[in-house]
């Protein structure tokens, strides 16, 4: 069976300019990811991992290069997409797990998880309960983020990324603050997502998690190193 090409990036670059200084955050990255594939991105701090992930997720536009997601040319194509079209792509295609979680401190766990849906398919409490159960946080549904451990916050962030039924989950350090037992659990959850055909692209410093991916991209100084 031929697999769907979900992400196709060619020669992506992101250059930041500050006065005469030029920071080549991402400098010529090309890669493809298919439906149900798990790709891990590793590399030292400052090598461009978050910048790359943000471009793939259409949260940040590249300085040059082309990007297609879900079969649509997003950047560098024949036609430039409007902000509205980009917004639709972001919420229909992607679930984001950010390095810093970004949970709203005044909303409960359940409300945080339902939030992305509030502006979209309005999935409601039942769907929220399902993803909470999947992540093992259903008994925390009525807690505020400030009452959770780092690992629980991380799992709330992952649950929130799943609420709109994304085709691609982009995760920046999804196990950054978890112990090895919890990391194993998240590894299993991410693997289950790929079995449902979801593409997972994650940045991780955890070599065990990285090796469990179908493909490993090592980036250094904004470029893919080796394979
Ligand atoms: N908005 C910005 N303006 C200028 N430079 C930036 C900006 N964002 C990132 N950079 C620079 O781009 C480079 C890549 O940053 P990036 O955040 O992608 O690294 P990273 O690999 O995710 O690092 P870490 O593992 O520490 O999260 C760094 O040198 C960083 O200082
Ligand atoms: Mg980063």
JSON list of N, CA and C in Angstrom, two decimals, residues 23-91:
[
{"chain": "A", "resi": 23, "resn": "UNK", "atom": "N", "xyz": [21.78, 35.18, 12.01]},
{"chain": "A", "resi": 23, "resn": "UNK", "atom": "CA", "xyz": [21.72, 33.87, 12.67]},
{"chain": "A", "resi": 23, "resn": "UNK", "atom": "C", "xyz": [21.04, 32.89, 11.72]},
{"chain": "A", "resi": 24, "resn": "UNK", "atom": "N", "xyz": [21.82, 31.87, 11.29]},
{"chain": "A", "resi": 24, "resn": "UNK", "atom": "CA", "xyz": [21.25, 30.86, 10.40]},
{"chain": "A", "resi": 24, "resn": "UNK", "atom": "C", "xyz": [20.66, 29.76, 11.27]},
{"chain": "A", "resi": 25, "resn": "UNK", "atom": "N", "xyz": [19.43, 29.97, 11.72]},
{"chain": "A", "resi": 25, "resn": "UNK", "atom": "CA", "xyz": [18.81, 29.03, 12.66]},
{"chain": "A", "resi": 25, "resn": "UNK", "atom": "C", "xyz": [18.54, 27.68, 11.99]},
{"chain": "A", "resi": 26, "resn": "UNK", "atom": "N", "xyz": [18.02, 27.73, 10.77]},
{"chain": "A", "resi": 26, "resn": "UNK", "atom": "CA", "xyz": [17.82, 26.51, 9.96]},
{"chain": "A", "resi": 26, "resn": "UNK", "atom": "C", "xyz": [18.38, 26.83, 8.59]},
{"chain": "A", "resi": 27, "resn": "UNK", "atom": "N", "xyz": [19.22, 25.94, 8.09]},
{"chain": "A", "resi": 27, "resn": "UNK", "atom": "CA", "xyz": [19.95, 26.31, 6.89]},
{"chain": "A", "resi": 27, "resn": "UNK", "atom": "C", "xyz": [19.98, 25.18, 5.87]},
{"chain": "A", "resi": 28, "resn": "UNK", "atom": "N", "xyz": [18.86, 24.98, 5.19]},
{"chain": "A", "resi": 28, "resn": "UNK", "atom": "CA", "xyz": [18.83, 24.02, 4.10]},
{"chain": "A", "resi": 28, "resn": "UNK", "atom": "C", "xyz": [18.39, 22.63, 4.52]},
{"chain": "A", "resi": 29, "resn": "UNK", "atom": "N", "xyz": [17.22, 22.55, 5.18]},
{"chain": "A", "resi": 29, "resn": "UNK", "atom": "CA", "xyz": [16.72, 21.25, 5.61]},
{"chain": "A", "resi": 29, "resn": "UNK", "atom": "C", "xyz": [15.65, 20.74, 4.65]},
{"chain": "A", "resi": 30, "resn": "UNK", "atom": "N", "xyz": [15.83, 19.52, 4.18]},
{"chain": "A", "resi": 30, "resn": "UNK", "atom": "CA", "xyz": [14.83, 18.86, 3.34]},
{"chain": "A", "resi": 30, "resn": "UNK", "atom": "C", "xyz": [14.44, 17.55, 4.00]},
{"chain": "A", "resi": 31, "resn": "UNK", "atom": "N", "xyz": [13.17, 17.30, 4.07]},
{"chain": "A", "resi": 31, "resn": "UNK", "atom": "CA", "xyz": [12.77, 15.96, 4.52]},
{"chain": "A", "resi": 31, "resn": "UNK", "atom": "C", "xyz": [11.30, 15.70, 4.23]},
{"chain": "A", "resi": 32, "resn": "UNK", "atom": "N", "xyz": [10.95, 14.43, 4.28]},
{"chain": "A", "resi": 32, "resn": "UNK", "atom": "CA", "xyz": [9.57, 14.03, 4.02]},
{"chain": "A", "resi": 32, "resn": "UNK", "atom": "C", "xyz": [9.08, 13.15, 5.14]},
{"chain": "A", "resi": 33, "resn": "UNK", "atom": "N", "xyz": [7.80, 13.24, 5.42]},
{"chain": "A", "resi": 33, "resn": "UNK", "atom": "CA", "xyz": [7.22, 12.33, 6.41]},
{"chain": "A", "resi": 33, "resn": "UNK", "atom": "C", "xyz": [5.88, 11.83, 5.87]},
{"chain": "A", "resi": 34, "resn": "UNK", "atom": "N", "xyz": [5.64, 10.55, 6.11]},
{"chain": "A", "resi": 34, "resn": "UNK", "atom": "CA", "xyz": [4.45, 9.89, 5.59]},
{"chain": "A", "resi": 34, "resn": "UNK", "atom": "C", "xyz": [3.43, 9.65, 6.70]},
{"chain": "A", "resi": 35, "resn": "UNK", "atom": "N", "xyz": [2.21, 9.34, 6.29]},
{"chain": "A", "resi": 35, "resn": "UNK", "atom": "CA", "xyz": [1.15, 9.04, 7.25]},
{"chain": "A", "resi": 35, "resn": "UNK", "atom": "C", "xyz": [1.59, 7.89, 8.14]},
{"chain": "A", "resi": 36, "resn": "UNK", "atom": "N", "xyz": [1.39, 8.03, 9.44]},
{"chain": "A", "resi": 36, "resn": "UNK", "atom": "CA", "xyz": [1.70, 6.95, 10.36]},
{"chain": "A", "resi": 36, "resn": "UNK", "atom": "C", "xyz": [3.17, 6.79, 10.69]},
{"chain": "A", "resi": 37, "resn": "UNK", "atom": "N", "xyz": [3.96, 7.75, 10.26]},
{"chain": "A", "resi": 37, "resn": "UNK", "atom": "CA", "xyz": [5.40, 7.64, 10.51]},
{"chain": "A", "resi": 37, "resn": "UNK", "atom": "C", "xyz": [5.79, 8.47, 11.74]},
{"chain": "A", "resi": 38, "resn": "UNK", "atom": "N", "xyz": [6.77, 7.96, 12.47]},
{"chain": "A", "resi": 38, "resn": "UNK", "atom": "CA", "xyz": [7.28, 8.72, 13.61]},
{"chain": "A", "resi": 38, "resn": "UNK", "atom": "C", "xyz": [8.71, 9.16, 13.31]},
{"chain": "A", "resi": 39, "resn": "UNK", "atom": "N", "xyz": [8.90, 10.46, 13.31]},
{"chain": "A", "resi": 39, "resn": "UNK", "atom": "CA", "xyz": [10.21, 11.02, 13.01]},
{"chain": "A", "resi": 39, "resn": "UNK", "atom": "C", "xyz": [10.73, 11.73, 14.26]},
{"chain": "A", "resi": 40, "resn": "UNK", "atom": "N", "xyz": [11.95, 11.45, 14.64]},
{"chain": "A", "resi": 40, "resn": "UNK", "atom": "CA", "xyz": [12.55, 12.13, 15.79]},
{"chain": "A", "resi": 40, "resn": "UNK", "atom": "C", "xyz": [13.63, 13.08, 15.30]},
{"chain": "A", "resi": 41, "resn": "UNK", "atom": "N", "xyz": [13.64, 14.26, 15.88]},
{"chain": "A", "resi": 41, "resn": "UNK", "atom": "CA", "xyz": [14.68, 15.24, 15.57]},
{"chain": "A", "resi": 41, "resn": "UNK", "atom": "C", "xyz": [15.55, 15.41, 16.80]},
{"chain": "A", "resi": 42, "resn": "UNK", "atom": "N", "xyz": [16.82, 15.18, 16.63]},
{"chain": "A", "resi": 42, "resn": "UNK", "atom": "CA", "xyz": [17.74, 15.38, 17.75]},
{"chain": "A", "resi": 42, "resn": "UNK", "atom": "C", "xyz": [18.83, 16.37, 17.34]},
{"chain": "A", "resi": 43, "resn": "UNK", "atom": "N", "xyz": [19.53, 16.89, 18.31]},
{"chain": "A", "resi": 43, "resn": "UNK", "atom": "CA", "xyz": [20.60, 17.84, 18.03]},
{"chain": "A", "resi": 43, "resn": "UNK", "atom": "C", "xyz": [20.86, 18.71, 19.24]},
{"chain": "A", "resi": 44, "resn": "UNK", "atom": "N", "xyz": [22.03, 19.32, 19.29]},
{"chain": "A", "resi": 44, "resn": "UNK", "atom": "CA", "xyz": [22.37, 20.13, 20.46]},
{"chain": "A", "resi": 44, "resn": "UNK", "atom": "C", "xyz": [21.46, 21.36, 20.63]},
{"chain": "A", "resi": 45, "resn": "UNK", "atom": "N", "xyz": [21.51, 21.96, 21.80]},
{"chain": "A", "resi": 45, "resn": "UNK", "atom": "CA", "xyz": [20.73, 23.16, 22.07]},
{"chain": "A", "resi": 45, "resn": "UNK", "atom": "C", "xyz": [21.16, 24.26, 21.10]},
{"chain": "A", "resi": 46, "resn": "UNK", "atom": "N", "xyz": [20.18, 24.94, 20.52]},
{"chain": "A", "resi": 46, "resn": "UNK", "atom": "CA", "xyz": [20.46, 26.02, 19.59]},
{"chain": "A", "resi": 46, "resn": "UNK", "atom": "C", "xyz": [20.71, 25.57, 18.17]},
{"chain": "A", "resi": 47, "resn": "UNK", "atom": "N", "xyz": [20.53, 24.26, 17.89]},
{"chain": "A", "resi": 47, "resn": "UNK", "atom": "CA", "xyz": [20.84, 23.75, 16.55]},
{"chain": "A", "resi": 47, "resn": "UNK", "atom": "C", "xyz": [19.71, 24.01, 15.54]},
{"chain": "A", "resi": 48, "resn": "UNK", "atom": "N", "xyz": [18.55, 24.49, 16.02]},
{"chain": "A", "resi": 48, "resn": "UNK", "atom": "CA", "xyz": [17.48, 24.83, 15.10]},
{"chain": "A", "resi": 48, "resn": "UNK", "atom": "C", "xyz": [16.26, 23.92, 15.15]},
{"chain": "A", "resi": 49, "resn": "UNK", "atom": "N", "xyz": [16.18, 23.05, 16.15]},
{"chain": "A", "resi": 49, "resn": "UNK", "atom": "CA", "xyz": [15.10, 22.06, 16.21]},
{"chain": "A", "resi": 49, "resn": "UNK", "atom": "C", "xyz": [13.72, 22.71, 16.36]},
{"chain": "A", "resi": 50, "resn": "UNK", "atom": "N", "xyz": [13.59, 23.63, 17.32]},
{"chain": "A", "resi": 50, "resn": "UNK", "atom": "CA", "xyz": [12.30, 24.27, 17.54]},
{"chain": "A", "resi": 50, "resn": "UNK", "atom": "C", "xyz": [11.92, 25.14, 16.33]},
{"chain": "A", "resi": 51, "resn": "UNK", "atom": "N", "xyz": [12.90, 25.82, 15.78]},
{"chain": "A", "resi": 51, "resn": "UNK", "atom": "CA", "xyz": [12.64, 26.66, 14.60]},
{"chain": "A", "resi": 51, "resn": "UNK", "atom": "C", "xyz": [12.11, 25.79, 13.46]},
{"chain": "A", "resi": 52, "resn": "UNK", "atom": "N", "xyz": [12.73, 24.63, 13.25]},
{"chain": "A", "resi": 52, "resn": "UNK", "atom": "CA", "xyz": [12.29, 23.73, 12.19]},
{"chain": "A", "resi": 52, "resn": "UNK", "atom": "C", "xyz": [10.87, 23.23, 12.45]},
{"chain": "A", "resi": 53, "resn": "UNK", "atom": "N", "xyz": [10.62, 22.82, 13.68]},
{"chain": "A", "resi": 53, "resn": "UNK", "atom": "CA", "xyz": [9.30, 22.30, 14.03]},
{"chain": "A", "resi": 53, "resn": "UNK", "atom": "C", "xyz": [8.22, 23.39, 13.83]},
{"chain": "A", "resi": 54, "resn": "UNK", "atom": "N", "xyz": [8.54, 24.61, 14.22]},
{"chain": "A", "resi": 54, "resn": "UNK", "atom": "CA", "xyz": [7.58, 25.71, 14.05]},
{"chain": "A", "resi": 54, "resn": "UNK", "atom": "C", "xyz": [7.29, 25.99, 12.57]},
{"chain": "A", "resi": 55, "resn": "UNK", "atom": "N", "xyz": [8.29, 25.85, 11.74]},
{"chain": "A", "resi": 55, "resn": "UNK", "atom": "CA", "xyz": [8.05, 26.06, 10.30]},
{"chain": "A", "resi": 55, "resn": "UNK", "atom": "C", "xyz": [7.18, 24.93, 9.74]},
{"chain": "A", "resi": 56, "resn": "UNK", "atom": "N", "xyz": [7.49, 23.69, 10.12]},
{"chain": "A", "resi": 56, "resn": "UNK", "atom": "CA", "xyz": [6.69, 22.56, 9.65]},
{"chain": "A", "resi": 56, "resn": "UNK", "atom": "C", "xyz": [5.24, 22.74, 10.07]},
{"chain": "A", "resi": 57, "resn": "UNK", "atom": "N", "xyz": [5.03, 23.23, 11.29]},
{"chain": "A", "resi": 57, "resn": "UNK", "atom": "CA", "xyz": [3.68, 23.42, 11.81]},
{"chain": "A", "resi": 57, "resn": "UNK", "atom": "C", "xyz": [3.02, 24.71, 11.34]},
{"chain": "A", "resi": 58, "resn": "UNK", "atom": "N", "xyz": [3.65, 25.41, 10.41]},
{"chain": "A", "resi": 58, "resn": "UNK", "atom": "CA", "xyz": [3.09, 26.64, 9.83]},
{"chain": "A", "resi": 58, "resn": "UNK", "atom": "C", "xyz": [2.88, 27.73, 10.88]},
{"chain": "A", "resi": 59, "resn": "UNK", "atom": "N", "xyz": [3.67, 27.68, 11.95]},
{"chain": "A", "resi": 59, "resn": "UNK", "atom": "CA", "xyz": [3.58, 28.71, 12.99]},
{"chain": "A", "resi": 59, "resn": "UNK", "atom": "C", "xyz": [4.59, 29.82, 12.71]},
{"chain": "A", "resi": 60, "resn": "UNK", "atom": "N", "xyz": [5.53, 29.53, 11.85]},
{"chain": "A", "resi": 60, "resn": "UNK", "atom": "CA", "xyz": [6.61, 30.47, 11.57]},
{"chain": "A", "resi": 60, "resn": "UNK", "atom": "C", "xyz": [6.93, 30.30, 10.09]},
{"chain": "A", "resi": 61, "resn": "UNK", "atom": "N", "xyz": [7.10, 31.41, 9.35]},
{"chain": "A", "resi": 61, "resn": "UNK", "atom": "CA", "xyz": [7.39, 31.21, 7.93]},
{"chain": "A", "resi": 61, "resn": "UNK", "atom": "C", "xyz": [8.88, 31.20, 7.63]},
{"chain": "A", "resi": 62, "resn": "UNK", "atom": "N", "xyz": [9.26, 30.30, 6.71]},
{"chain": "A", "resi": 62, "resn": "UNK", "atom": "CA", "xyz": [10.67, 30.19, 6.37]},
{"chain": "A", "resi": 62, "resn": "UNK", "atom": "C", "xyz": [11.18, 31.42, 5.62]},
{"chain": "A", "resi": 63, "resn": "UNK", "atom": "N", "xyz": [12.48, 31.65, 5.68]},
{"chain": "A", "resi": 63, "resn": "UNK", "atom": "CA", "xyz": [13.09, 32.71, 4.88]},
{"chain": "A", "resi": 63, "resn": "UNK", "atom": "C", "xyz": [13.13, 32.29, 3.42]},
{"chain": "A", "resi": 64, "resn": "UNK", "atom": "N", "xyz": [13.32, 30.98, 3.19]},
{"chain": "A", "resi": 64, "resn": "UNK", "atom": "CA", "xyz": [13.25, 30.44, 1.83]},
{"chain": "A", "resi": 64, "resn": "UNK", "atom": "C", "xyz": [13.03, 28.94, 1.90]},
{"chain": "A", "resi": 65, "resn": "UNK", "atom": "N", "xyz": [12.79, 28.35, 0.75]},
{"chain": "A", "resi": 65, "resn": "UNK", "atom": "CA", "xyz": [12.50, 26.92, 0.69]},
{"chain": "A", "resi": 65, "resn": "UNK", "atom": "C", "xyz": [11.02, 26.68, 0.45]},
{"chain": "A", "resi": 66, "resn": "UNK", "atom": "N", "xyz": [10.66, 25.41, 0.27]},
{"chain": "A", "resi": 66, "resn": "UNK", "atom": "CA", "xyz": [9.25, 25.10, 0.04]},
{"chain": "A", "resi": 66, "resn": "UNK", "atom": "C", "xyz": [8.76, 24.10, 1.08]},
{"chain": "A", "resi": 67, "resn": "UNK", "atom": "N", "xyz": [7.49, 24.24, 1.40]},
{"chain": "A", "resi": 67, "resn": "UNK", "atom": "CA", "xyz": [6.87, 23.33, 2.36]},
{"chain": "A", "resi": 67, "resn": "UNK", "atom": "C", "xyz": [5.46, 22.98, 1.90]},
{"chain": "A", "resi": 68, "resn": "UNK", "atom": "N", "xyz": [5.20, 21.67, 1.83]},
{"chain": "A", "resi": 68, "resn": "UNK", "atom": "CA", "xyz": [3.84, 21.20, 1.58]},
{"chain": "A", "resi": 68, "resn": "UNK", "atom": "C", "xyz": [3.41, 20.36, 2.76]},
{"chain": "A", "resi": 69, "resn": "UNK", "atom": "N", "xyz": [2.19, 20.59, 3.23]},
{"chain": "A", "resi": 69, "resn": "UNK", "atom": "CA", "xyz": [1.66, 19.76, 4.31]},
{"chain": "A", "resi": 69, "resn": "UNK", "atom": "C", "xyz": [0.27, 19.29, 3.91]},
{"chain": "A", "resi": 70, "resn": "UNK", "atom": "N", "xyz": [-0.02, 18.04, 4.18]},
{"chain": "A", "resi": 70, "resn": "UNK", "atom": "CA", "xyz": [-1.33, 17.48, 3.85]},
{"chain": "A", "resi": 70, "resn": "UNK", "atom": "C", "xyz": [-1.67, 17.69, 2.38]},
{"chain": "A", "resi": 71, "resn": "UNK", "atom": "N", "xyz": [-0.65, 17.63, 1.51]},
{"chain": "A", "resi": 71, "resn": "UNK", "atom": "CA", "xyz": [-0.87, 17.75, 0.08]},
{"chain": "A", "resi": 71, "resn": "UNK", "atom": "C", "xyz": [-1.06, 19.19, -0.41]},
{"chain": "A", "resi": 72, "resn": "UNK", "atom": "N", "xyz": [-0.87, 20.16, 0.47]},
{"chain": "A", "resi": 72, "resn": "UNK", "atom": "CA", "xyz": [-1.01, 21.56, 0.04]},
{"chain": "A", "resi": 72, "resn": "UNK", "atom": "C", "xyz": [0.31, 22.31, 0.15]},
{"chain": "A", "resi": 73, "resn": "UNK", "atom": "N", "xyz": [0.58, 23.11, -0.86]},
{"chain": "A", "resi": 73, "resn": "UNK", "atom": "CA", "xyz": [1.77, 23.96, -0.82]},
{"chain": "A", "resi": 73, "resn": "UNK", "atom": "C", "xyz": [1.51, 25.11, 0.14]},
{"chain": "A", "resi": 74, "resn": "UNK", "atom": "N", "xyz": [2.31, 25.18, 1.17]},
{"chain": "A", "resi": 74, "resn": "UNK", "atom": "CA", "xyz": [2.08, 26.21, 2.18]},
{"chain": "A", "resi": 74, "resn": "UNK", "atom": "C", "xyz": [3.04, 27.39, 1.99]},
{"chain": "A", "resi": 75, "resn": "UNK", "atom": "N", "xyz": [4.31, 27.05, 1.78]},
{"chain": "A", "resi": 75, "resn": "UNK", "atom": "CA", "xyz": [5.30, 28.11, 1.58]},
{"chain": "A", "resi": 75, "resn": "UNK", "atom": "C", "xyz": [6.10, 27.81, 0.32]},
{"chain": "A", "resi": 76, "resn": "UNK", "atom": "N", "xyz": [6.46, 28.86, -0.39]},
{"chain": "A", "resi": 76, "resn": "UNK", "atom": "CA", "xyz": [7.34, 28.72, -1.56]},
{"chain": "A", "resi": 76, "resn": "UNK", "atom": "C", "xyz": [6.64, 28.12, -2.77]},
{"chain": "A", "resi": 77, "resn": "UNK", "atom": "N", "xyz": [5.33, 27.98, -2.69]},
{"chain": "A", "resi": 77, "resn": "UNK", "atom": "CA", "xyz": [4.58, 27.41, -3.81]},
{"chain": "A", "resi": 77, "resn": "UNK", "atom": "C", "xyz": [4.22, 28.48, -4.82]},
{"chain": "A", "resi": 78, "resn": "UNK", "atom": "N", "xyz": [3.33, 28.10, -5.74]},
{"chain": "A", "resi": 78, "resn": "UNK", "atom": "CA", "xyz": [2.96, 29.06, -6.78]},
{"chain": "A", "resi": 78, "resn": "UNK", "atom": "C", "xyz": [2.14, 30.21, -6.21]},
{"chain": "A", "resi": 79, "resn": "UNK", "atom": "N", "xyz": [1.40, 29.87, -5.14]},
{"chain": "A", "resi": 79, "resn": "UNK", "atom": "CA", "xyz": [0.47, 30.89, -4.63]},
{"chain": "A", "resi": 79, "resn": "UNK", "atom": "C", "xyz": [0.71, 31.05, -3.12]},
{"chain": "A", "resi": 80, "resn": "UNK", "atom": "N", "xyz": [0.76, 32.27, -2.68]},
{"chain": "A", "resi": 80, "resn": "UNK", "atom": "CA", "xyz": [0.94, 32.49, -1.25]},
{"chain": "A", "resi": 80, "resn": "UNK", "atom": "C", "xyz": [-0.39, 32.33, -0.52]},
{"chain": "A", "resi": 81, "resn": "UNK", "atom": "N", "xyz": [-0.39, 31.61, 0.58]},
{"chain": "A", "resi": 81, "resn": "UNK", "atom": "CA", "xyz": [-1.64, 31.40, 1.32]},
{"chain": "A", "resi": 81, "resn": "UNK", "atom": "C", "xyz": [-1.94, 32.60, 2.21]},
{"chain": "A", "resi": 82, "resn": "UNK", "atom": "N", "xyz": [-3.23, 32.85, 2.38]},
{"chain": "A", "resi": 82, "resn": "UNK", "atom": "CA", "xyz": [-3.63, 33.94, 3.26]},
{"chain": "A", "resi": 82, "resn": "UNK", "atom": "C", "xyz": [-3.50, 33.48, 4.72]},
{"chain": "A", "resi": 83, "resn": "UNK", "atom": "N", "xyz": [-3.52, 34.42, 5.63]},
{"chain": "A", "resi": 83, "resn": "UNK", "atom": "CA", "xyz": [-3.43, 34.10, 7.05]},
{"chain": "A", "resi": 83, "resn": "UNK", "atom": "C", "xyz": [-4.61, 33.20, 7.45]},
{"chain": "A", "resi": 84, "resn": "UNK", "atom": "N", "xyz": [-5.76, 33.45, 6.86]},
{"chain": "A", "resi": 84, "resn": "UNK", "atom": "CA", "xyz": [-6.95, 32.66, 7.17]},
{"chain": "A", "resi": 84, "resn": "UNK", "atom": "C", "xyz": [-6.78, 31.19, 6.73]},
{"chain": "A", "resi": 85, "resn": "UNK", "atom": "N", "xyz": [-6.22, 31.02, 5.52]},
{"chain": "A", "resi": 85, "resn": "UNK", "atom": "CA", "xyz": [-5.98, 29.66, 5.03]},
{"chain": "A", "resi": 85, "resn": "UNK", "atom": "C", "xyz": [-4.97, 28.93, 5.93]},
{"chain": "A", "resi": 86, "resn": "UNK", "atom": "N", "xyz": [-3.95, 29.68, 6.36]},
{"chain": "A", "resi": 86, "resn": "UNK", "atom": "CA", "xyz": [-2.95, 29.09, 7.26]},
{"chain": "A", "resi": 86, "resn": "UNK", "atom": "C", "xyz": [-3.59, 28.67, 8.59]},
{"chain": "A", "resi": 87, "resn": "UNK", "atom": "N", "xyz": [-4.48, 29.51, 9.09]},
{"chain": "A", "resi": 87, "resn": "UNK", "atom": "CA", "xyz": [-5.18, 29.19, 10.35]},
{"chain": "A", "resi": 87, "resn": "UNK", "atom": "C", "xyz": [-5.96, 27.89, 10.22]},
{"chain": "A", "resi": 88, "resn": "UNK", "atom": "N", "xyz": [-6.64, 27.73, 9.08]},
{"chain": "A", "resi": 88, "resn": "UNK", "atom": "CA", "xyz": [-7.42, 26.50, 8.87]},
{"chain": "A", "resi": 88, "resn": "UNK", "atom": "C", "xyz": [-6.51, 25.28, 8.82]},
{"chain": "A", "resi": 89, "resn": "UNK", "atom": "N", "xyz": [-5.38, 25.41, 8.12]},
{"chain": "A", "resi": 89, "resn": "UNK", "atom": "CA", "xyz": [-4.43, 24.30, 8.04]},
{"chain": "A", "resi": 89, "resn": "UNK", "atom": "C", "xyz": [-3.91, 23.94, 9.43]},
{"chain": "A", "resi": 90, "resn": "UNK", "atom": "N", "xyz": [-3.56, 24.98, 10.20]},
{"chain": "A", "resi": 90, "resn": "UNK", "atom": "CA", "xyz": [-3.03, 24.74, 11.55]},
{"chain": "A", "resi": 90, "resn": "UNK", "atom": "C", "xyz": [-4.02, 23.94, 12.39]},
{"chain": "A", "resi": 91, "resn": "UNK", "atom": "N", "xyz": [-5.28, 24.30, 12.37]},
{"chain": "A", "resi": 91, "resn": "UNK", "atom": "CA", "xyz": [-6.19, 23.62, 13.29]},
{"chain": "A", "resi": 91, "resn": "UNK", "atom": "C", "xyz": [-6.77, 22.32, 12.75]}
]
